Amino acid sequence: MDPALLRERELFKKKALSTPTVEKRQAASDSGSHKKKKPKVDKESSSGSKLSSESNGNFNIKASSGYKFGCLAKIVNYMKTRHQNGDTHFLTLEEILDETKLLDISMKQKQWLMNEALVSNPKIEVRDGTYGFKPKYNLKDKKALLRLLDKHDQLGLGGVLLEDVEEGLPNAAKAIKALGDQIIFVTRPDKKKILFYNDKHCQFLVDEEFQKLWRSVPVDSIDEDKIEEYLKKQGISSMQETGPKKVLPIQKRKKQAGQRKRHFKTHNNHLAGVLEDYSDGVPVKK
């Protein structure tokens, strides 16, 4: 070993022995039995875990209910589509689930569909344990559509929504095209189309003198309510408007430019030279 290193080692030992050291004694309380302290459980973390577990439970409930109603919507849309394509025969629940590829639903959800959802749905008809689509107007062909429009025209019920016809009539576009000018289309302000029966018996020439007499009767001063009341008295039913009603904007009251000064009558005319007018405030004495 290097002698220089040995000398430094000896000097270090001597210096260490010459330096006094004092050891600190532990207190009596600390010298007793050393008990292990229990780790404090953070209340916030425990409450947070409870909240997270509750939120997870609520999320699972919402997710399951959302999945159920999603399955119901898929079934109703499928039944509507197949009805519009001409497949009007009824299906069992197993056949519906097979065709909609909903084979992973549980037995509980199947019971819910059979006993609650499909039975109470207004667009589903139940017949001997089988299910079919239930449109507003169950129309088989174009002749049935024409009879429906003619009936509405005779009873004064107005037209029929195109979307209701498309819902209930298989291959509706083809049938409507085949009827041609026997149907009149009217578009409402909300862009929805209405079908009316085109009664060709009403298409006749009117004499010009009668037209002049008709146009000579003024009706500008008569509002629609009075016309409807007159028709009811004559036993005639008027066509009711089925479109969306326009909401009139509420007119705001105009604020007055300035408040008018109120003028009071004076009754003490005999004291005109004695009394003073303080309506503009107390006059300043000069």
mmCIF file of C-alpha atoms in Angstrom:
data_model
loop_
_atom_site.group_PDB
_atom_site.id
_atom_site.type_symbol
_atom_site.label_atom_id
_atom_site.label_comp_id
_atom_site.label_asym_id
_atom_site.label_seq_id
_atom_site.Cartn_x
_atom_site.Cartn_y
_atom_site.Cartn_z
ATOM 1 C CA MET A 1 0.000 0.000 0.000
ATOM 2 C CA ASP A 2 1.194 3.536 -0.627
ATOM 3 C CA PRO A 3 2.975 4.962 2.486
ATOM 4 C CA ALA A 4 1.470 8.407 1.891
ATOM 5 C CA LEU A 5 -1.998 6.979 2.142
ATOM 6 C CA LEU A 6 -1.065 5.134 5.343
ATOM 7 C CA ARG A 7 0.152 8.353 6.941
ATOM 8 C CA GLU A 8 -3.075 10.176 6.021
ATOM 9 C CA ARG A 9 -5.040 7.264 7.509
ATOM 10 C CA GLU A 10 -3.196 7.499 10.856
ATOM 11 C CA LEU A 11 -3.685 11.263 11.013
ATOM 12 C CA PHE A 12 -7.434 10.840 10.398
ATOM 13 C CA LYS A 13 -7.742 8.302 13.233
ATOM 14 C CA LYS A 14 -5.933 10.573 15.709
ATOM 15 C CA LYS A 15 -8.113 13.529 14.751
ATOM 16 C CA ALA A 16 -11.283 11.446 15.136
ATOM 17 C CA LEU A 17 -10.234 10.220 18.629
ATOM 18 C CA SER A 18 -9.426 13.730 19.784
ATOM 19 C CA THR A 19 -12.862 15.119 18.795
ATOM 20 C CA PRO A 20 -15.452 14.433 21.596
ATOM 21 C CA THR A 21 -18.996 13.259 20.596
ATOM 22 C CA VAL A 22 -22.230 13.337 22.709
ATOM 23 C CA GLU A 23 -25.054 10.900 22.035
ATOM 24 C CA LYS A 24 -28.630 12.111 22.528
ATOM 25 C CA ARG A 25 -30.819 9.958 24.755
ATOM 26 C CA GLN A 26 -34.402 9.245 23.783
ATOM 27 C CA ALA A 27 -37.196 10.677 25.929
ATOM 28 C CA ALA A 28 -39.008 8.434 28.374
ATOM 29 C CA SER A 29 -42.134 8.564 26.286
ATOM 30 C CA ASP A 30 -40.178 7.501 23.218
ATOM 31 C CA SER A 31 -38.224 4.786 25.067
ATOM 32 C CA GLY A 32 -41.442 2.921 25.869
ATOM 33 C CA SER A 33 -43.063 0.349 23.732
ATOM 34 C CA HIS A 34 -42.885 1.266 20.088
ATOM 35 C CA LYS A 35 -46.408 0.831 18.855
ATOM 36 C CA LYS A 36 -47.076 0.891 15.200
ATOM 37 C CA LYS A 37 -49.294 3.763 14.273
ATOM 38 C CA LYS A 38 -52.243 2.942 12.104
ATOM 39 C CA PRO A 39 -52.166 4.786 8.832
ATOM 40 C CA LYS A 40 -54.809 7.451 8.672
ATOM 41 C CA VAL A 41 -57.421 6.802 6.063
ATOM 42 C CA ASP A 42 -58.118 9.860 3.999
ATOM 43 C CA LYS A 43 -61.801 10.664 4.340
ATOM 44 C CA GLU A 44 -61.852 12.435 1.014
ATOM 45 C CA SER A 45 -60.421 9.424 -0.778
ATOM 46 C CA SER A 46 -62.932 7.077 0.872
ATOM 47 C CA SER A 47 -65.842 9.371 0.067
ATOM 48 C CA GLY A 48 -64.474 9.748 -3.438
ATOM 49 C CA SER A 49 -64.378 5.991 -3.898
ATOM 50 C CA LYS A 50 -67.975 5.728 -2.680
ATOM 51 C CA LEU A 51 -69.065 8.458 -5.090
ATOM 52 C CA SER A 52 -67.221 6.809 -7.932
ATOM 53 C CA SER A 53 -68.863 3.480 -7.181
ATOM 54 C CA GLU A 54 -72.298 5.142 -7.023
ATOM 55 C CA SER A 55 -71.669 7.051 -10.245
ATOM 56 C CA ASN A 56 -70.538 3.853 -11.940
ATOM 57 C CA GLY A 57 -73.749 2.180 -10.784
ATOM 58 C CA ASN A 58 -75.875 5.025 -12.135
ATOM 59 C CA PHE A 59 -73.924 5.007 -15.386
ATOM 60 C CA ASN A 60 -74.509 1.265 -15.773
ATOM 61 C CA ILE A 61 -78.250 1.741 -15.171
ATOM 62 C CA LYS A 62 -78.422 4.553 -17.714
ATOM 63 C CA ALA A 63 -76.362 2.596 -20.200
ATOM 64 C CA SER A 64 -78.593 -0.473 -19.841
ATOM 65 C CA SER A 65 -81.800 1.570 -20.216
ATOM 66 C CA GLY A 66 -80.289 3.403 -23.181
ATOM 67 C CA TYR A 67 -79.398 0.094 -24.808
ATOM 68 C CA LYS A 68 -82.937 -1.233 -24.268
ATOM 69 C CA PHE A 69 -84.610 1.760 -25.890
ATOM 70 C CA GLY A 70 -82.014 1.703 -28.655
ATOM 71 C CA CYS A 71 -83.035 -1.896 -29.421
ATOM 72 C CA LEU A 72 -86.710 -0.884 -29.391
ATOM 73 C CA ALA A 73 -86.095 1.985 -31.826
ATOM 74 C CA LYS A 74 -84.157 -0.316 -34.137
ATOM 75 C CA ILE A 75 -86.998 -2.861 -34.132
ATOM 76 C CA VAL A 76 -89.696 -0.235 -34.854
ATOM 77 C CA ASN A 77 -87.669 1.293 -37.704
ATOM 78 C CA TYR A 78 -87.039 -2.149 -39.184
ATOM 79 C CA MET A 79 -90.740 -3.060 -39.021
ATOM 80 C CA LYS A 80 -91.634 0.252 -40.693
ATOM 81 C CA THR A 81 -89.099 -0.269 -43.495
ATOM 82 C CA ARG A 82 -90.236 -3.803 -44.273
ATOM 83 C CA HIS A 83 -93.890 -2.655 -44.267
ATOM 84 C CA GLN A 84 -93.048 0.101 -46.768
ATOM 85 C CA ASN A 85 -91.313 -2.488 -48.949
ATOM 86 C CA GLY A 86 -94.468 -4.634 -49.033
ATOM 87 C CA ASP A 87 -93.555 -7.203 -46.338
ATOM 88 C CA THR A 88 -96.701 -6.867 -44.241
ATOM 89 C CA HIS A 89 -96.818 -10.366 -42.721
ATOM 90 C CA PHE A 90 -96.347 -10.598 -38.953
ATOM 91 C CA LEU A 91 -93.197 -11.922 -37.257
ATOM 92 C CA THR A 92 -92.393 -13.523 -33.926
ATOM 93 C CA LEU A 93 -89.983 -11.839 -31.550
ATOM 94 C CA GLU A 94 -87.272 -14.387 -32.306
ATOM 95 C CA GLU A 95 -87.615 -13.729 -36.036
ATOM 96 C CA ILE A 96 -87.438 -9.958 -35.445
ATOM 97 C CA LEU A 97 -84.303 -10.299 -33.291
ATOM 98 C CA ASP A 98 -82.737 -12.563 -35.889
ATOM 99 C CA GLU A 99 -83.441 -10.176 -38.798
ATOM 100 C CA THR A 100 -82.313 -7.108 -36.828
ATOM 101 C CA LYS A 101 -79.200 -8.990 -35.576
ATOM 102 C CA LEU A 102 -80.048 -8.345 -31.919
ATOM 103 C CA LEU A 103 -79.059 -11.797 -30.724
ATOM 104 C CA ASP A 104 -76.971 -10.649 -27.749
ATOM 105 C CA ILE A 105 -79.801 -9.240 -25.612
ATOM 106 C CA SER A 106 -80.558 -10.895 -22.285
ATOM 107 C CA MET A 107 -83.669 -12.824 -21.312
ATOM 108 C CA LYS A 108 -84.739 -9.918 -19.085
ATOM 109 C CA GLN A 109 -84.668 -7.546 -22.044
ATOM 110 C CA LYS A 110 -86.641 -10.023 -24.148
ATOM 111 C CA GLN A 111 -89.319 -10.155 -21.446
ATOM 112 C CA TRP A 112 -89.386 -6.360 -21.372
ATOM 113 C CA LEU A 113 -89.888 -6.232 -25.150
ATOM 114 C CA MET A 114 -92.648 -8.867 -25.095
ATOM 115 C CA ASN A 115 -94.607 -7.680 -22.053
ATOM 116 C CA GLU A 116 -94.096 -3.896 -22.070
ATOM 117 C CA ALA A 117 -92.285 -2.195 -24.933
ATOM 118 C CA LEU A 118 -93.788 -3.739 -28.072
ATOM 119 C CA VAL A 119 -97.272 -4.174 -26.591
ATOM 120 C CA SER A 120 -97.582 -0.500 -25.588
ATOM 121 C CA ASN A 121 -95.893 0.964 -28.673
ATOM 122 C CA PRO A 122 -98.439 2.798 -30.876
ATOM 123 C CA LYS A 123 -96.613 1.789 -34.077
ATOM 124 C CA ILE A 124 -96.626 -1.959 -33.336
ATOM 125 C CA GLU A 125 -99.649 -4.269 -33.652
ATOM 126 C CA VAL A 126 -99.706 -7.549 -31.711
ATOM 127 C CA ARG A 127 -101.580 -10.532 -33.108
ATOM 128 C CA ASP A 128 -101.397 -14.005 -31.494
ATOM 129 C CA GLY A 129 -97.858 -13.520 -30.211
ATOM 130 C CA THR A 130 -96.626 -12.039 -33.491
ATOM 131 C CA TYR A 131 -95.815 -8.443 -34.320
ATOM 132 C CA GLY A 132 -96.412 -6.167 -37.297
ATOM 133 C CA PHE A 133 -96.148 -2.485 -38.124
ATOM 134 C CA LYS A 134 -99.202 -0.294 -37.417
ATOM 135 C CA PRO A 135 -99.331 2.826 -39.654
ATOM 136 C CA LYS A 136 -101.769 5.705 -39.277
ATOM 137 C CA TYR A 137 -103.458 4.745 -42.558
ATOM 138 C CA ASN A 138 -103.224 1.085 -43.509
ATOM 139 C CA LEU A 139 -103.346 1.319 -47.313
ATOM 140 C CA LYS A 140 -102.913 -1.713 -49.536
ATOM 141 C CA ASP A 141 -102.709 -0.083 -52.968
ATOM 142 C CA LYS A 142 -103.300 3.123 -54.947
ATOM 143 C CA LYS A 143 -107.064 2.545 -55.033
ATOM 144 C CA ALA A 144 -107.159 2.543 -51.220
ATOM 145 C CA LEU A 145 -105.237 5.839 -51.214
ATOM 146 C CA LEU A 146 -107.671 7.406 -53.690
ATOM 147 C CA ARG A 147 -110.655 6.270 -51.590
ATOM 148 C CA LEU A 148 -109.047 7.797 -48.479
ATOM 149 C CA LEU A 149 -108.464 11.166 -50.190
ATOM 150 C CA ASP A 150 -112.009 11.144 -51.633
ATOM 151 C CA LYS A 151 -113.441 10.431 -48.163
ATOM 152 C CA HIS A 152 -111.478 13.307 -46.651
ATOM 153 C CA ASP A 153 -112.714 15.588 -49.415
ATOM 154 C CA GLN A 154 -116.377 14.602 -48.968
ATOM 155 C CA LEU A 155 -116.264 15.023 -45.182
ATOM 156 C CA GLY A 156 -114.366 18.306 -45.343
ATOM 157 C CA LEU A 157 -111.389 16.899 -43.455
ATOM 158 C CA GLY A 158 -108.845 18.402 -45.815
ATOM 159 C CA GLY A 159 -105.811 16.583 -47.117
ATOM 160 C CA VAL A 160 -103.483 13.877 -45.840
ATOM 161 C CA LEU A 161 -99.822 14.278 -44.991
ATOM 162 C CA LEU A 162 -97.493 12.735 -47.542
ATOM 163 C CA GLU A 163 -95.342 11.219 -44.784
ATOM 164 C CA ASP A 164 -98.401 9.395 -43.379
ATOM 165 C CA VAL A 165 -99.148 8.011 -46.837
ATOM 166 C CA GLU A 166 -95.549 6.902 -47.318
ATOM 167 C CA GLU A 167 -95.650 5.226 -43.905
ATOM 168 C CA GLY A 168 -98.805 3.185 -44.572
ATOM 169 C CA LEU A 169 -98.728 2.516 -48.328
ATOM 170 C CA PRO A 170 -96.192 -0.028 -49.615
ATOM 171 C CA ASN A 171 -94.202 1.382 -52.541
ATOM 172 C CA ALA A 172 -95.947 4.735 -52.041
ATOM 173 C CA ALA A 173 -93.873 6.691 -54.569
ATOM 174 C CA LYS A 174 -94.829 4.302 -57.373
ATOM 175 C CA ALA A 175 -98.537 4.385 -56.445
ATOM 176 C CA ILE A 176 -98.649 8.202 -56.225
ATOM 177 C CA LYS A 177 -96.949 8.518 -59.597
ATOM 178 C CA ALA A 178 -99.485 6.138 -61.146
ATOM 179 C CA LEU A 179 -102.445 8.236 -59.891
ATOM 180 C CA GLY A 180 -101.122 11.283 -61.758
ATOM 181 C CA ASP A 181 -103.447 14.300 -61.846
ATOM 182 C CA GLN A 182 -106.034 12.608 -59.617
ATOM 183 C CA ILE A 183 -104.012 13.975 -56.684
ATOM 184 C CA ILE A 184 -103.110 17.580 -55.895
ATOM 185 C CA PHE A 185 -99.953 18.433 -53.932
ATOM 186 C CA VAL A 186 -99.890 21.429 -51.591
ATOM 187 C CA THR A 187 -96.758 22.448 -49.651
ATOM 188 C CA ARG A 188 -97.271 23.924 -46.195
ATOM 189 C CA PRO A 189 -95.123 26.749 -44.768
ATOM 190 C CA ASP A 190 -93.164 24.142 -42.765
ATOM 191 C CA LYS A 191 -92.230 22.409 -46.076
ATOM 192 C CA LYS A 192 -94.460 19.383 -45.409
ATOM 193 C CA LYS A 193 -96.498 18.175 -48.391
ATOM 194 C CA ILE A 194 -100.253 17.526 -48.246
ATOM 195 C CA LEU A 195 -102.203 15.336 -50.675
ATOM 196 C CA PHE A 196 -105.699 16.360 -51.760
ATOM 197 C CA TYR A 197 -108.243 14.578 -53.920
ATOM 198 C CA ASN A 198 -108.652 16.265 -57.286
ATOM 199 C CA ASP A 199 -112.410 16.107 -57.839
ATOM 200 C CA LYS A 200 -112.791 16.599 -61.588
ATOM 201 C CA HIS A 201 -116.588 16.894 -61.287
ATOM 202 C CA CYS A 202 -115.994 20.362 -59.856
ATOM 203 C CA GLN A 203 -114.136 21.443 -62.963
ATOM 204 C CA PHE A 204 -116.804 23.189 -65.031
ATOM 205 C CA LEU A 205 -117.205 26.513 -66.767
ATOM 206 C CA VAL A 206 -118.941 29.275 -64.829
ATOM 207 C CA ASP A 207 -120.961 31.917 -66.610
ATOM 208 C CA GLU A 208 -119.294 35.332 -66.720
ATOM 209 C CA GLU A 209 -122.368 37.111 -65.302
ATOM 210 C CA PHE A 210 -122.305 34.829 -62.269
ATOM 211 C CA GLN A 211 -118.574 35.499 -61.849
ATOM 212 C CA LYS A 212 -119.259 39.255 -61.885
ATOM 213 C CA LEU A 213 -121.981 38.834 -59.259
ATOM 214 C CA TRP A 214 -119.636 36.716 -57.136
ATOM 215 C CA ARG A 215 -116.841 39.284 -57.317
ATOM 216 C CA SER A 216 -119.180 42.183 -56.622
ATOM 217 C CA VAL A 217 -119.931 40.974 -53.083
ATOM 218 C CA PRO A 218 -117.438 42.667 -50.710
ATOM 219 C CA VAL A 219 -116.012 40.496 -47.960
ATOM 220 C CA ASP A 220 -113.072 42.682 -46.919
ATOM 221 C CA SER A 221 -114.862 43.908 -43.805
ATOM 222 C CA ILE A 222 -115.811 40.366 -42.712
ATOM 223 C CA ASP A 223 -113.164 38.359 -40.873
ATOM 224 C CA GLU A 224 -112.765 34.576 -41.012
ATOM 225 C CA ASP A 225 -114.514 34.014 -37.671
ATOM 226 C CA LYS A 226 -117.694 35.690 -38.893
ATOM 227 C CA ILE A 227 -117.602 33.726 -42.146
ATOM 228 C CA GLU A 228 -117.174 30.467 -40.211
ATOM 229 C CA GLU A 229 -120.030 31.409 -37.869
ATOM 230 C CA TYR A 230 -122.301 32.118 -40.845
ATOM 231 C CA LEU A 231 -121.424 28.800 -42.478
ATOM 232 C CA LYS A 232 -122.211 26.923 -39.251
ATOM 233 C CA LYS A 233 -125.624 28.560 -39.091
ATOM 234 C CA GLN A 234 -126.256 27.367 -42.645
ATOM 235 C CA GLY A 235 -125.168 23.829 -41.698
ATOM 236 C CA ILE A 236 -121.949 23.998 -43.699
ATOM 237 C CA SER A 237 -118.677 22.842 -42.131
ATOM 238 C CA SER A 238 -115.601 24.833 -43.081
ATOM 239 C CA MET A 239 -112.162 23.323 -43.648
ATOM 240 C CA GLN A 240 -109.954 23.734 -40.599
ATOM 241 C CA GLU A 241 -106.341 24.806 -40.993
ATOM 242 C CA THR A 242 -104.036 21.985 -39.876
ATOM 243 C CA GLY A 243 -100.763 23.792 -40.495
ATOM 244 C CA PRO A 244 -98.635 25.435 -37.826
ATOM 245 C CA LYS A 245 -100.130 28.626 -36.478
ATOM 246 C CA LYS A 246 -98.118 31.804 -36.702
ATOM 247 C CA VAL A 247 -97.367 33.395 -33.373
ATOM 248 C CA LEU A 248 -97.878 37.123 -33.505
ATOM 249 C CA PRO A 249 -95.067 39.128 -31.914
ATOM 250 C CA ILE A 250 -95.981 40.924 -28.719
ATOM 251 C CA GLN A 251 -95.937 44.653 -29.274
ATOM 252 C CA LYS A 252 -94.056 46.579 -26.642
ATOM 253 C CA ARG A 253 -95.665 49.652 -25.205
ATOM 254 C CA LYS A 254 -93.998 52.865 -26.198
ATOM 255 C CA LYS A 255 -92.592 54.850 -23.323
ATOM 256 C CA GLN A 256 -93.901 58.361 -23.008
ATOM 257 C CA ALA A 257 -91.389 61.024 -23.961
ATOM 258 C CA GLY A 258 -91.951 63.018 -20.818
ATOM 259 C CA GLN A 259 -94.375 63.112 -17.941
ATOM 260 C CA ARG A 260 -97.012 65.724 -18.277
ATOM 261 C CA LYS A 261 -97.278 68.312 -15.555
ATOM 262 C CA ARG A 262 -100.434 67.994 -13.584
ATOM 263 C CA HIS A 263 -102.532 71.159 -13.415
ATOM 264 C CA PHE A 264 -104.610 71.711 -10.323
ATOM 265 C CA LYS A 265 -107.609 73.973 -10.094
ATOM 266 C CA THR A 266 -107.305 76.865 -7.697
ATOM 267 C CA HIS A 267 -110.223 77.419 -5.384
ATOM 268 C CA ASN A 268 -108.839 80.307 -3.249
ATOM 269 C CA ASN A 269 -109.313 83.042 -5.804
ATOM 270 C CA HIS A 270 -110.012 85.659 -3.114
ATOM 271 C CA LEU A 271 -106.504 85.106 -1.685
ATOM 272 C CA ALA A 272 -104.733 85.483 -5.046
ATOM 273 C CA GLY A 273 -102.591 88.390 -3.888
ATOM 274 C CA VAL A 274 -101.696 86.822 -0.521
ATOM 275 C CA LEU A 275 -100.790 83.200 -1.345
ATOM 276 C CA GLU A 276 -97.546 82.268 -3.064
ATOM 277 C CA ASP A 277 -96.897 79.434 -5.558
ATOM 278 C CA TYR A 278 -94.379 76.841 -4.281
ATOM 279 C CA SER A 279 -94.894 74.247 -7.045
ATOM 280 C CA ASP A 280 -91.362 74.915 -8.382
ATOM 281 C CA GLY A 281 -89.775 74.858 -4.938
ATOM 282 C CA VAL A 282 -89.209 77.332 -2.167
ATOM 283 C CA PRO A 283 -88.003 80.646 -3.590
ATOM 284 C CA VAL A 284 -84.579 81.792 -2.413
ATOM 285 C CA LYS A 285 -84.675 84.946 -0.318
ATOM 286 C CA LYS A 286 -82.484 87.725 -1.644
#
